[in-house]
Amino acid sequence: MEDKLMLMIPGPTPVPEAALLALAKHPIGHRTNEFSNILADVTANLKWLHQTESDVLMLNVSGTGAVEAGIINFLSPGDRILVGSNGKFGERWAEVGQAYGLNVETITAEWGQPLDPAQFADKLQADTAKEIKAVIVTHSETSTGVLNDLETINRHVKEHGEALIIVDAVTSLGAFNLPVDAWGLDVVASGSQKGYMIPPGLGFVAVSAKAWEAYKTAKLPKYYLDLGKYKKSAAKNTTPFTPPVNLIVALHTTLGMMKEEGLESIFGRHERQKNATRAAIKGLNLPLFAADDCASPAITAVAPPNIEADKIRSLMKKRFDIALAGGQDHLKNKIFRIGHLGFVSDRDILSCIASLEVVLLELGYENFTPGAGVAAAAKVLNG
Amino acid sequence: MEDKLMLMIPGPTPVPEAALLALAKHPIGHRTNEFSNILADVTANLKWLHQTESDVLMLNVSGTGAVEAGIINFLSPGDRILVGSNGKFGERWAEVGQAYGLNVETITAEWGQPLDPAQFADKLQADTAKEIKAVIVTHSETSTGVLNDLETINRHVKEHGEALIIVDAVTSLGAFNLPVDAWGLDVVASGSQKGYMIPPGLGFVAVSAKAWEAYKTAKLPKYYLDLGKYKKSAAKNTTPFTPPVNLIVALHTTLGMMKEEGLESIFGRHERQKNATRAAIKGLNLPLFAADDCASPAITAVAPPNIEADKIRSLMKKRFDIALAGGQDHLKNKIFRIGHLGFVSDRDILSCIASLEVVLLELGYENFTPGAGVAAAAKVLNG
């Protein structure tokens, strides 16, 4: 059966029909009042979503491009930075720093384990010369389903006083409460194909006043990723370069939907679906890759024993047209990842778990009572 | 009347319904065989369109991002480059070079005039030490409707032997014959909302073997715009970062349409519509901003005497829902620009000229015989 694909991966995530139809509208000129009005609305709603009064800028890039912009606009060659690294994306931001000649120090944890805030505190407290210019943290590590304790790490950054806190919020923004101003986050980067409920193609960067101060003296070269150009244009409800008009029109639609639902409900939904998914996996007696106290609201990684993870994914796709994500790098075929991010309903969680039960049985895994996964999920969802 | 917008601007250009519907398809996972197959097809067709056996890489950026990638991947700080500058975009590439600490020398011409190839020849011949590492030329200068003589300039670059030729082909690729391999062009950058007939959001960079040699020693910092990463991924029919899936699916559709039409027909169509537009403007006794021998196949700029250009644009929009482009920078309100790029039919040219006649009369411009513009265009279109 064609056209029944159900995306349960951490991006691209499902897109509501209203947004798909908005995407299909013929593009309008980007230097028109009509488009400026859309940009003004979108920008206001982005600030609402980020819980900030400061700037939230929109770039025609992927999430990686957004995080890179969030790093290179505020630093100079040789600057010392701390990068938390406990998965594919933490590793990537260290690579970005190295590519630009920054003095990168990583604070690592095993993939599947959370970063230890105390290690950040140690480094930051020892830095009495205030040489550390930025701390980069991946909030929700998409590769492992670990949610790092950004709030505590950020508290240590604030005690340091000098360093900026730069956050990869690609799979946490719009899924988890991330009050940018209340926490004093300096740079928060994210991407459109996640909590925003539209296809990939847009990146977002929130920038604090303190970060703009650092921007003034930052010397890393940039042009297309120069956030100052975006800020200047945004003040006039326009963009420095041709923007992806159709994606922005679709975003206009989904941000409206999000505003109608409300932040509390959105975060509550992600929390509930995360808990339901985790309860189900436990009910199936499968090991969760991340512990309960550091579980991402967007992705649940499962490490099936004695079954190749990719066989499960492949059969889920073939039998039920449900796309699950695999493991990356050394976790290939060791874990599979269930995305429950963005436009995902409670029904989707039940469908996914019920289908997973069938697939496990077909693959000869019988270490569970049929129905136990669904029952455990249902209990949470009804709670 | 709603939803009757006709885009006659140089980007976004009109998008065929088949591509709009492809855009509205629910995204699929980008790490799937299904998507890899689409990428393989798209890449093959991009090479066909560029008339190259070398790489054509696809980035999630605007045209500016593509040109920037085409510059920074092949150069090191302090490298001497020549930049042709006779409009908004030529100026921009000089700015990019300066932002990255290159030693930028511009070869300028007045906006509306073409670059003089002899000036490139002089500089290149004088450079016996072979210090010039690259020559950057905007092929079709979108801001003025001038087509620079890339073929001759490139011949001088080839005589130099060392310098790379880097081309902004944003509004010439897919509109004008640009045989990348036959001419030996090293880097050719373009953007999706132009000849490709899809909305903005994708940039393209063709890279020659000689440019890849330069890449190996190039030291400007980059990560998201690092073309080596895209080349490595493309060899496996994948992308280094999450690609804009929906735009690529739409591109798959339009490249198929282009291939069916054939290069000769596509280029002939643009040439014919350019000539028809220019004949019409002459028939209306309005001054063309660029001369016949350097006229862009994509954009015709008109400098109306004694009438504000923006009044014409505004009335064209209000009365007939036809979007024309305005002048940029010091040409604001001095010129208007008619885009005839991409998915534009002969009928569109006639509609535009007929509507323009009405608008000119309404604005009190009577220095033409009513019907003369349409008659002149028709004569070319029927020729």
CSV table of N, CA and C in Angstrom, one decimal, chain B residues 247-366:
chain,number,residue,atom,x,y,z
B,247,LEU,N,11.9,20.1,-1.2
B,247,LEU,CA,12.4,20.8,-2.3
B,247,LEU,C,13.1,19.9,-3.3
B,248,ILE,N,13.8,18.9,-2.8
B,248,ILE,CA,14.6,18.0,-3.7
B,248,ILE,C,13.6,17.1,-4.4
B,249,VAL,N,12.5,16.7,-3.8
B,249,VAL,CA,11.5,15.9,-4.5
B,249,VAL,C,10.9,16.8,-5.6
B,250,ALA,N,10.6,18.1,-5.3
B,250,ALA,CA,10.1,19.0,-6.3
B,250,ALA,C,11.1,19.2,-7.5
B,251,LEU,N,12.4,19.3,-7.1
B,251,LEU,CA,13.4,19.4,-8.1
B,251,LEU,C,13.5,18.2,-9.0
B,252,HIS,N,13.3,17.1,-8.4
B,252,HIS,CA,13.3,15.8,-9.2
B,252,HIS,C,12.2,15.9,-10.3
B,253,THR,N,11.1,16.5,-10.0
B,253,THR,CA,10.0,16.7,-11.0
B,253,THR,C,10.5,17.7,-12.1
B,254,THR,N,11.0,18.9,-11.7
B,254,THR,CA,11.3,19.9,-12.7
B,254,THR,C,12.5,19.5,-13.5
B,255,LEU,N,13.5,18.8,-13.0
B,255,LEU,CA,14.6,18.4,-13.8
B,255,LEU,C,14.1,17.4,-14.8
B,256,GLY,N,13.1,16.6,-14.5
B,256,GLY,CA,12.6,15.7,-15.4
B,256,GLY,C,11.9,16.4,-16.6
B,257,MET,N,11.2,17.5,-16.2
B,257,MET,CA,10.5,18.3,-17.2
B,257,MET,C,11.6,19.0,-18.2
B,258,MET,N,12.6,19.4,-17.5
B,258,MET,CA,13.7,20.1,-18.3
B,258,MET,C,14.3,19.1,-19.3
B,259,LYS,N,14.6,17.9,-18.8
B,259,LYS,CA,15.2,17.0,-19.6
B,259,LYS,C,14.3,16.6,-20.8
B,260,GLU,N,13.1,16.5,-20.5
B,260,GLU,CA,12.1,16.2,-21.6
B,260,GLU,C,12.1,17.4,-22.7
B,261,GLU,N,12.2,18.6,-22.2
B,261,GLU,CA,12.2,19.7,-23.1
B,261,GLU,C,13.5,19.8,-23.9
B,262,GLY,N,14.6,19.5,-23.3
B,262,GLY,CA,15.9,19.5,-23.9
B,262,GLY,C,16.6,20.8,-23.8
B,263,LEU,N,17.9,20.8,-23.7
B,263,LEU,CA,18.7,22.1,-23.5
B,263,LEU,C,18.5,23.1,-24.6
B,264,GLU,N,18.5,22.6,-25.8
B,264,GLU,CA,18.4,23.5,-27.0
B,264,GLU,C,17.1,24.3,-26.9
B,265,SER,N,16.0,23.6,-26.6
B,265,SER,CA,14.7,24.2,-26.6
B,265,SER,C,14.6,25.2,-25.4
B,266,ILE,N,15.2,24.8,-24.3
B,266,ILE,CA,15.2,25.7,-23.1
B,266,ILE,C,15.9,27.0,-23.4
B,267,PHE,N,17.1,26.8,-23.9
B,267,PHE,CA,17.9,28.0,-24.2
B,267,PHE,C,17.2,28.9,-25.3
B,268,GLY,N,16.7,28.2,-26.3
B,268,GLY,CA,16.0,28.9,-27.4
B,268,GLY,C,14.8,29.7,-26.9
B,269,ARG,N,14.1,29.1,-26.0
B,269,ARG,CA,12.9,29.7,-25.4
B,269,ARG,C,13.3,31.0,-24.6
B,270,HIS,N,14.3,30.9,-23.8
B,270,HIS,CA,14.8,32.1,-23.1
B,270,HIS,C,15.3,33.2,-24.1
B,271,GLU,N,16.0,32.8,-25.1
B,271,GLU,CA,16.5,33.8,-26.1
B,271,GLU,C,15.3,34.5,-26.8
B,272,ARG,N,14.3,33.6,-27.2
B,272,ARG,CA,13.2,34.2,-27.9
B,272,ARG,C,12.4,35.2,-27.0
B,273,GLN,N,12.2,34.8,-25.7
B,273,GLN,CA,11.4,35.6,-24.8
B,273,GLN,C,12.1,36.9,-24.5
B,274,LYS,N,13.4,36.8,-24.3
B,274,LYS,CA,14.3,38.0,-24.1
B,274,LYS,C,14.1,38.9,-25.3
B,275,ASN,N,14.2,38.4,-26.5
B,275,ASN,CA,14.1,39.2,-27.7
B,275,ASN,C,12.7,39.8,-27.8
B,276,ALA,N,11.7,39.0,-27.5
B,276,ALA,CA,10.4,39.5,-27.6
B,276,ALA,C,10.1,40.7,-26.6
B,277,THR,N,10.6,40.5,-25.4
B,277,THR,CA,10.5,41.5,-24.4
B,277,THR,C,11.2,42.8,-24.8
B,278,ARG,N,12.4,42.6,-25.3
B,278,ARG,CA,13.2,43.8,-25.6
B,278,ARG,C,12.5,44.5,-26.8
B,279,ALA,N,12.0,43.7,-27.8
B,279,ALA,CA,11.4,44.3,-29.0
B,279,ALA,C,10.1,45.1,-28.5
B,280,ALA,N,9.4,44.6,-27.5
B,280,ALA,CA,8.2,45.2,-27.0
B,280,ALA,C,8.6,46.6,-26.4
B,281,ILE,N,9.6,46.5,-25.5
B,281,ILE,CA,10.0,47.7,-24.8
B,281,ILE,C,10.5,48.8,-25.8
B,282,LYS,N,11.2,48.4,-26.9
B,282,LYS,CA,11.5,49.3,-27.9
B,282,LYS,C,10.3,49.9,-28.6
B,283,GLY,N,9.3,49.0,-28.8
B,283,GLY,CA,8.1,49.4,-29.5
B,283,GLY,C,7.3,50.4,-28.7
B,284,LEU,N,7.5,50.4,-27.3
B,284,LEU,CA,6.9,51.3,-26.4
B,284,LEU,C,7.7,52.6,-26.3
B,285,ASN,N,8.8,52.6,-27.0
B,285,ASN,CA,9.8,53.8,-26.9
B,285,ASN,C,10.3,54.0,-25.5
B,286,LEU,N,10.5,52.9,-24.8
B,286,LEU,CA,11.1,53.0,-23.5
B,286,LEU,C,12.6,52.6,-23.5
B,287,PRO,N,13.4,53.2,-22.8
B,287,PRO,CA,14.9,52.9,-22.8
B,287,PRO,C,15.2,51.5,-22.1
B,288,LEU,N,15.9,50.7,-22.8
B,288,LEU,CA,16.4,49.4,-22.2
B,288,LEU,C,17.6,49.8,-21.4
B,289,PHE,N,17.8,49.2,-20.2
B,289,PHE,CA,18.9,49.6,-19.3
B,289,PHE,C,20.2,49.0,-19.8
B,290,ALA,N,20.1,47.8,-20.4
B,290,ALA,CA,21.3,47.1,-20.9
B,290,ALA,C,21.2,47.0,-22.5
B,291,ALA,N,22.4,47.1,-23.1
B,291,ALA,CA,22.4,47.1,-24.6
B,291,ALA,C,22.1,45.7,-25.1
B,292,ASP,N,21.7,45.6,-26.4
B,292,ASP,CA,21.4,44.4,-27.0
B,292,ASP,C,22.5,43.3,-26.9
B,293,ASP,N,23.7,43.8,-27.1
B,293,ASP,CA,24.8,42.8,-27.2
B,293,ASP,C,25.3,42.3,-25.8
B,294,CYS,N,24.6,42.7,-24.7
B,294,CYS,CA,25.0,42.2,-23.4
B,294,CYS,C,23.7,42.0,-22.6
B,295,ALA,N,22.6,41.6,-23.3
B,295,ALA,CA,21.4,41.5,-22.6
B,295,ALA,C,21.2,40.1,-22.0
B,296,SER,N,20.8,40.1,-20.7
B,296,SER,CA,20.6,38.8,-20.0
B,296,SER,C,19.4,38.0,-20.6
B,297,PRO,N,19.5,36.7,-20.7
B,297,PRO,CA,18.4,35.9,-21.1
B,297,PRO,C,17.3,35.8,-20.1
B,298,ALA,N,17.6,36.3,-18.9
B,298,ALA,CA,16.7,36.1,-17.7
B,298,ALA,C,15.9,37.3,-17.3
B,299,ILE,N,16.5,38.5,-17.5
B,299,ILE,CA,15.9,39.7,-16.9
B,299,ILE,C,16.1,40.8,-17.9
B,300,THR,N,15.1,41.6,-18.1
B,300,THR,CA,15.2,42.8,-18.9
B,300,THR,C,14.9,44.0,-18.0
B,301,ALA,N,15.9,44.9,-17.9
B,301,ALA,CA,15.7,46.1,-17.0
B,301,ALA,C,15.3,47.3,-17.9
B,302,VAL,N,14.3,48.0,-17.5
B,302,VAL,CA,13.8,49.2,-18.2
B,302,VAL,C,13.9,50.4,-17.4
B,303,ALA,N,14.4,51.5,-18.0
B,303,ALA,CA,14.6,52.8,-17.3
B,303,ALA,C,13.6,53.8,-17.8
B,304,PRO,N,12.4,53.8,-17.3
B,304,PRO,CA,11.4,54.7,-17.9
B,304,PRO,C,11.7,56.2,-17.6
B,305,PRO,N,11.6,57.0,-18.6
B,305,PRO,CA,11.9,58.4,-18.4
B,305,PRO,C,10.7,59.2,-17.9
B,306,ASN,N,10.9,60.0,-16.9
B,306,ASN,CA,9.8,60.9,-16.4
B,306,ASN,C,8.6,60.1,-15.7
B,307,ILE,N,8.8,58.8,-15.5
B,307,ILE,CA,7.8,58.1,-14.7
B,307,ILE,C,8.6,57.4,-13.6
B,308,GLU,N,8.1,57.4,-12.4
B,308,GLU,CA,8.7,56.6,-11.4
B,308,GLU,C,8.5,55.1,-11.7
B,309,ALA,N,9.6,54.4,-11.7
B,309,ALA,CA,9.5,52.9,-12.0
B,309,ALA,C,8.6,52.2,-11.0
B,310,ASP,N,8.7,52.6,-9.8
B,310,ASP,CA,7.9,51.9,-8.8
B,310,ASP,C,6.4,52.2,-8.9
B,311,LYS,N,6.0,53.3,-9.6
B,311,LYS,CA,4.6,53.5,-9.8
B,311,LYS,C,4.1,52.5,-10.9
B,312,ILE,N,4.9,52.3,-11.8
B,312,ILE,CA,4.6,51.3,-12.9
B,312,ILE,C,4.4,49.9,-12.2
B,313,ARG,N,5.4,49.5,-11.4
B,313,ARG,CA,5.3,48.2,-10.7
B,313,ARG,C,4.1,48.1,-9.8
B,314,SER,N,3.9,49.2,-9.1
B,314,SER,CA,2.7,49.2,-8.2
B,314,SER,C,1.4,49.0,-8.9
B,315,LEU,N,1.3,49.7,-10.0
B,315,LEU,CA,0.0,49.6,-10.8
B,315,LEU,C,-0.1,48.3,-11.5
B,316,MET,N,1.0,47.7,-12.0
B,316,MET,CA,1.0,46.4,-12.6
B,316,MET,C,0.5,45.4,-11.6
B,317,LYS,N,0.9,45.5,-10.3
B,317,LYS,CA,0.5,44.6,-9.3
B,317,LYS,C,-1.0,44.8,-9.0
B,318,LYS,N,-1.3,46.0,-8.8
B,318,LYS,CA,-2.7,46.3,-8.3
B,318,LYS,C,-3.7,46.0,-9.4
B,319,ARG,N,-3.4,46.4,-10.6
B,319,ARG,CA,-4.4,46.3,-11.7
B,319,ARG,C,-4.4,44.8,-12.3
B,320,PHE,N,-3.2,44.2,-12.4
B,320,PHE,CA,-3.2,42.9,-13.1
B,320,PHE,C,-2.5,41.8,-12.3
B,321,ASP,N,-2.2,42.1,-11.1
B,321,ASP,CA,-1.5,41.1,-10.2
B,321,ASP,C,-0.2,40.5,-10.9
B,322,ILE,N,0.5,41.3,-11.6
B,322,ILE,CA,1.8,40.9,-12.2
B,322,ILE,C,2.9,41.6,-11.3
B,323,ALA,N,3.8,40.7,-10.8
B,323,ALA,CA,4.9,41.2,-10.0
B,323,ALA,C,6.1,41.5,-10.9
B,324,LEU,N,6.5,42.7,-10.9
B,324,LEU,CA,7.8,43.0,-11.6
B,324,LEU,C,8.8,43.4,-10.5
B,325,ALA,N,10.1,43.3,-10.8
B,325,ALA,CA,11.1,43.6,-9.8
B,325,ALA,C,11.5,45.1,-9.9
B,326,GLY,N,11.9,45.7,-8.8
B,326,GLY,CA,12.4,47.1,-8.8
B,326,GLY,C,13.9,47.2,-9.0
B,327,GLY,N,14.4,48.4,-8.9
B,327,GLY,CA,15.8,48.5,-8.9
B,327,GLY,C,16.4,48.4,-7.6
B,328,GLN,N,17.7,48.1,-7.5
B,328,GLN,CA,18.3,47.9,-6.2
B,328,GLN,C,19.3,49.1,-5.9
B,329,ASP,N,19.5,49.3,-4.7
B,329,ASP,CA,20.4,50.4,-4.3
B,329,ASP,C,20.2,51.7,-5.0
B,330,HIS,N,21.1,52.3,-5.7
B,330,HIS,CA,20.9,53.6,-6.3
B,330,HIS,C,20.0,53.6,-7.5
B,331,LEU,N,19.6,52.4,-7.9
B,331,LEU,CA,18.6,52.2,-9.0
B,331,LEU,C,17.2,52.1,-8.5
B,332,LYS,N,17.0,52.2,-7.2
B,332,LYS,CA,15.6,52.1,-6.7
B,332,LYS,C,14.8,53.2,-7.3
B,333,ASN,N,13.6,52.8,-7.8
B,333,ASN,CA,12.7,53.7,-8.4
B,333,ASN,C,13.1,54.2,-9.8
B,334,LYS,N,14.3,53.9,-10.2
B,334,LYS,CA,14.8,54.4,-11.5
B,334,LYS,C,14.6,53.3,-12.6
B,335,ILE,N,14.6,52.1,-12.3
B,335,ILE,CA,14.4,51.0,-13.3
B,335,ILE,C,13.3,50.0,-12.7
B,336,PHE,N,12.7,49.3,-13.6
B,336,PHE,CA,12.0,48.1,-13.2
B,336,PHE,C,12.5,47.0,-14.0
B,337,ARG,N,12.4,45.8,-13.5
B,337,ARG,CA,13.0,44.6,-14.2
B,337,ARG,C,11.9,43.5,-14.4
B,338,ILE,N,11.9,43.1,-15.7
B,338,ILE,CA,10.9,42.0,-16.0
B,338,ILE,C,11.7,40.7,-16.1
B,339,GLY,N,11.3,39.8,-15.2
B,339,GLY,CA,11.9,38.5,-15.2
B,339,GLY,C,11.3,37.6,-16.3
B,340,HIS,N,12.1,36.9,-17.1
B,340,HIS,CA,11.6,35.9,-18.1
B,340,HIS,C,12.5,34.7,-18.0
B,341,LEU,N,12.4,34.1,-16.8
B,341,LEU,CA,13.4,33.1,-16.4
B,341,LEU,C,12.6,31.9,-15.9
B,342,GLY,N,12.9,30.7,-16.4
B,342,GLY,CA,12.3,29.5,-15.9
B,342,GLY,C,11.0,29.1,-16.5
B,343,PHE,N,10.0,28.9,-15.7
B,343,PHE,CA,8.7,28.4,-16.2
B,343,PHE,C,7.8,29.6,-16.7
B,344,VAL,N,8.3,30.2,-17.8
B,344,VAL,CA,7.6,31.3,-18.4
B,344,VAL,C,7.3,31.0,-19.8
B,345,SER,N,6.0,31.2,-20.2
B,345,SER,CA,5.6,30.8,-21.5
B,345,SER,C,5.5,32.1,-22.4
B,346,ASP,N,5.5,31.9,-23.7
B,346,ASP,CA,5.3,33.0,-24.6
B,346,ASP,C,4.1,33.8,-24.2
B,347,ARG,N,3.0,33.1,-23.8
B,347,ARG,CA,1.8,33.8,-23.4
B,347,ARG,C,2.0,34.8,-22.3
B,348,ASP,N,2.9,34.4,-21.4
B,348,ASP,CA,3.2,35.2,-20.2
B,348,ASP,C,3.8,36.6,-20.7
B,349,ILE,N,4.7,36.4,-21.7
B,349,ILE,CA,5.3,37.6,-22.2
B,349,ILE,C,4.3,38.6,-22.8
B,350,LEU,N,3.4,38.0,-23.6
B,350,LEU,CA,2.3,38.8,-24.2
B,350,LEU,C,1.4,39.5,-23.1
B,351,SER,N,1.0,38.7,-22.1
B,351,SER,CA,0.2,39.2,-21.0
B,351,SER,C,0.9,40.4,-20.3
B,352,CYS,N,2.2,40.2,-20.1
B,352,CYS,CA,2.9,41.2,-19.4
B,352,CYS,C,3.0,42.5,-20.2
B,353,ILE,N,3.3,42.4,-21.4
B,353,ILE,CA,3.5,43.5,-22.3
B,353,ILE,C,2.1,44.2,-22.5
B,354,ALA,N,1.1,43.4,-22.7
B,354,ALA,CA,-0.3,44.0,-22.9
B,354,ALA,C,-0.7,44.8,-21.7
B,355,SER,N,-0.4,44.2,-20.5
B,355,SER,CA,-0.8,44.9,-19.2
B,355,SER,C,0.1,46.1,-19.0
B,356,LEU,N,1.3,46.0,-19.4
B,356,LEU,CA,2.2,47.2,-19.3
B,356,LEU,C,1.7,48.3,-20.1
B,357,GLU,N,1.2,48.0,-21.3
B,357,GLU,CA,0.7,49.1,-22.1
B,357,GLU,C,-0.5,49.9,-21.4
B,358,VAL,N,-1.4,49.1,-20.8
B,358,VAL,CA,-2.5,49.7,-20.1
B,358,VAL,C,-2.0,50.6,-19.0
B,359,VAL,N,-1.1,50.0,-18.2
B,359,VAL,CA,-0.5,50.8,-17.1
B,359,VAL,C,0.2,52.0,-17.5
B,360,LEU,N,0.9,52.0,-18.6
B,360,LEU,CA,1.6,53.2,-19.0
B,360,LEU,C,0.6,54.3,-19.4
B,361,LEU,N,-0.4,53.9,-20.1
B,361,LEU,CA,-1.4,54.8,-20.5
B,361,LEU,C,-2.1,55.4,-19.3
B,362,GLU,N,-2.4,54.6,-18.3
B,362,GLU,CA,-3.1,55.1,-17.1
B,362,GLU,C,-2.2,56.1,-16.4
B,363,LEU,N,-0.9,55.9,-16.5
B,363,LEU,CA,0.1,56.8,-15.8
B,363,LEU,C,0.4,58.0,-16.7
B,364,GLY,N,-0.2,58.1,-17.8
B,364,GLY,CA,0.0,59.3,-18.6
B,364,GLY,C,1.1,59.2,-19.6
B,365,TYR,N,1.7,58.1,-19.7
B,365,TYR,CA,2.8,58.0,-20.7
B,365,TYR,C,2.2,57.6,-22.0
B,366,GLU,N,2.3,58.5,-23.0
B,366,GLU,CA,1.6,58.3,-24.3
B,366,GLU,C,2.5,58.2,-25.5
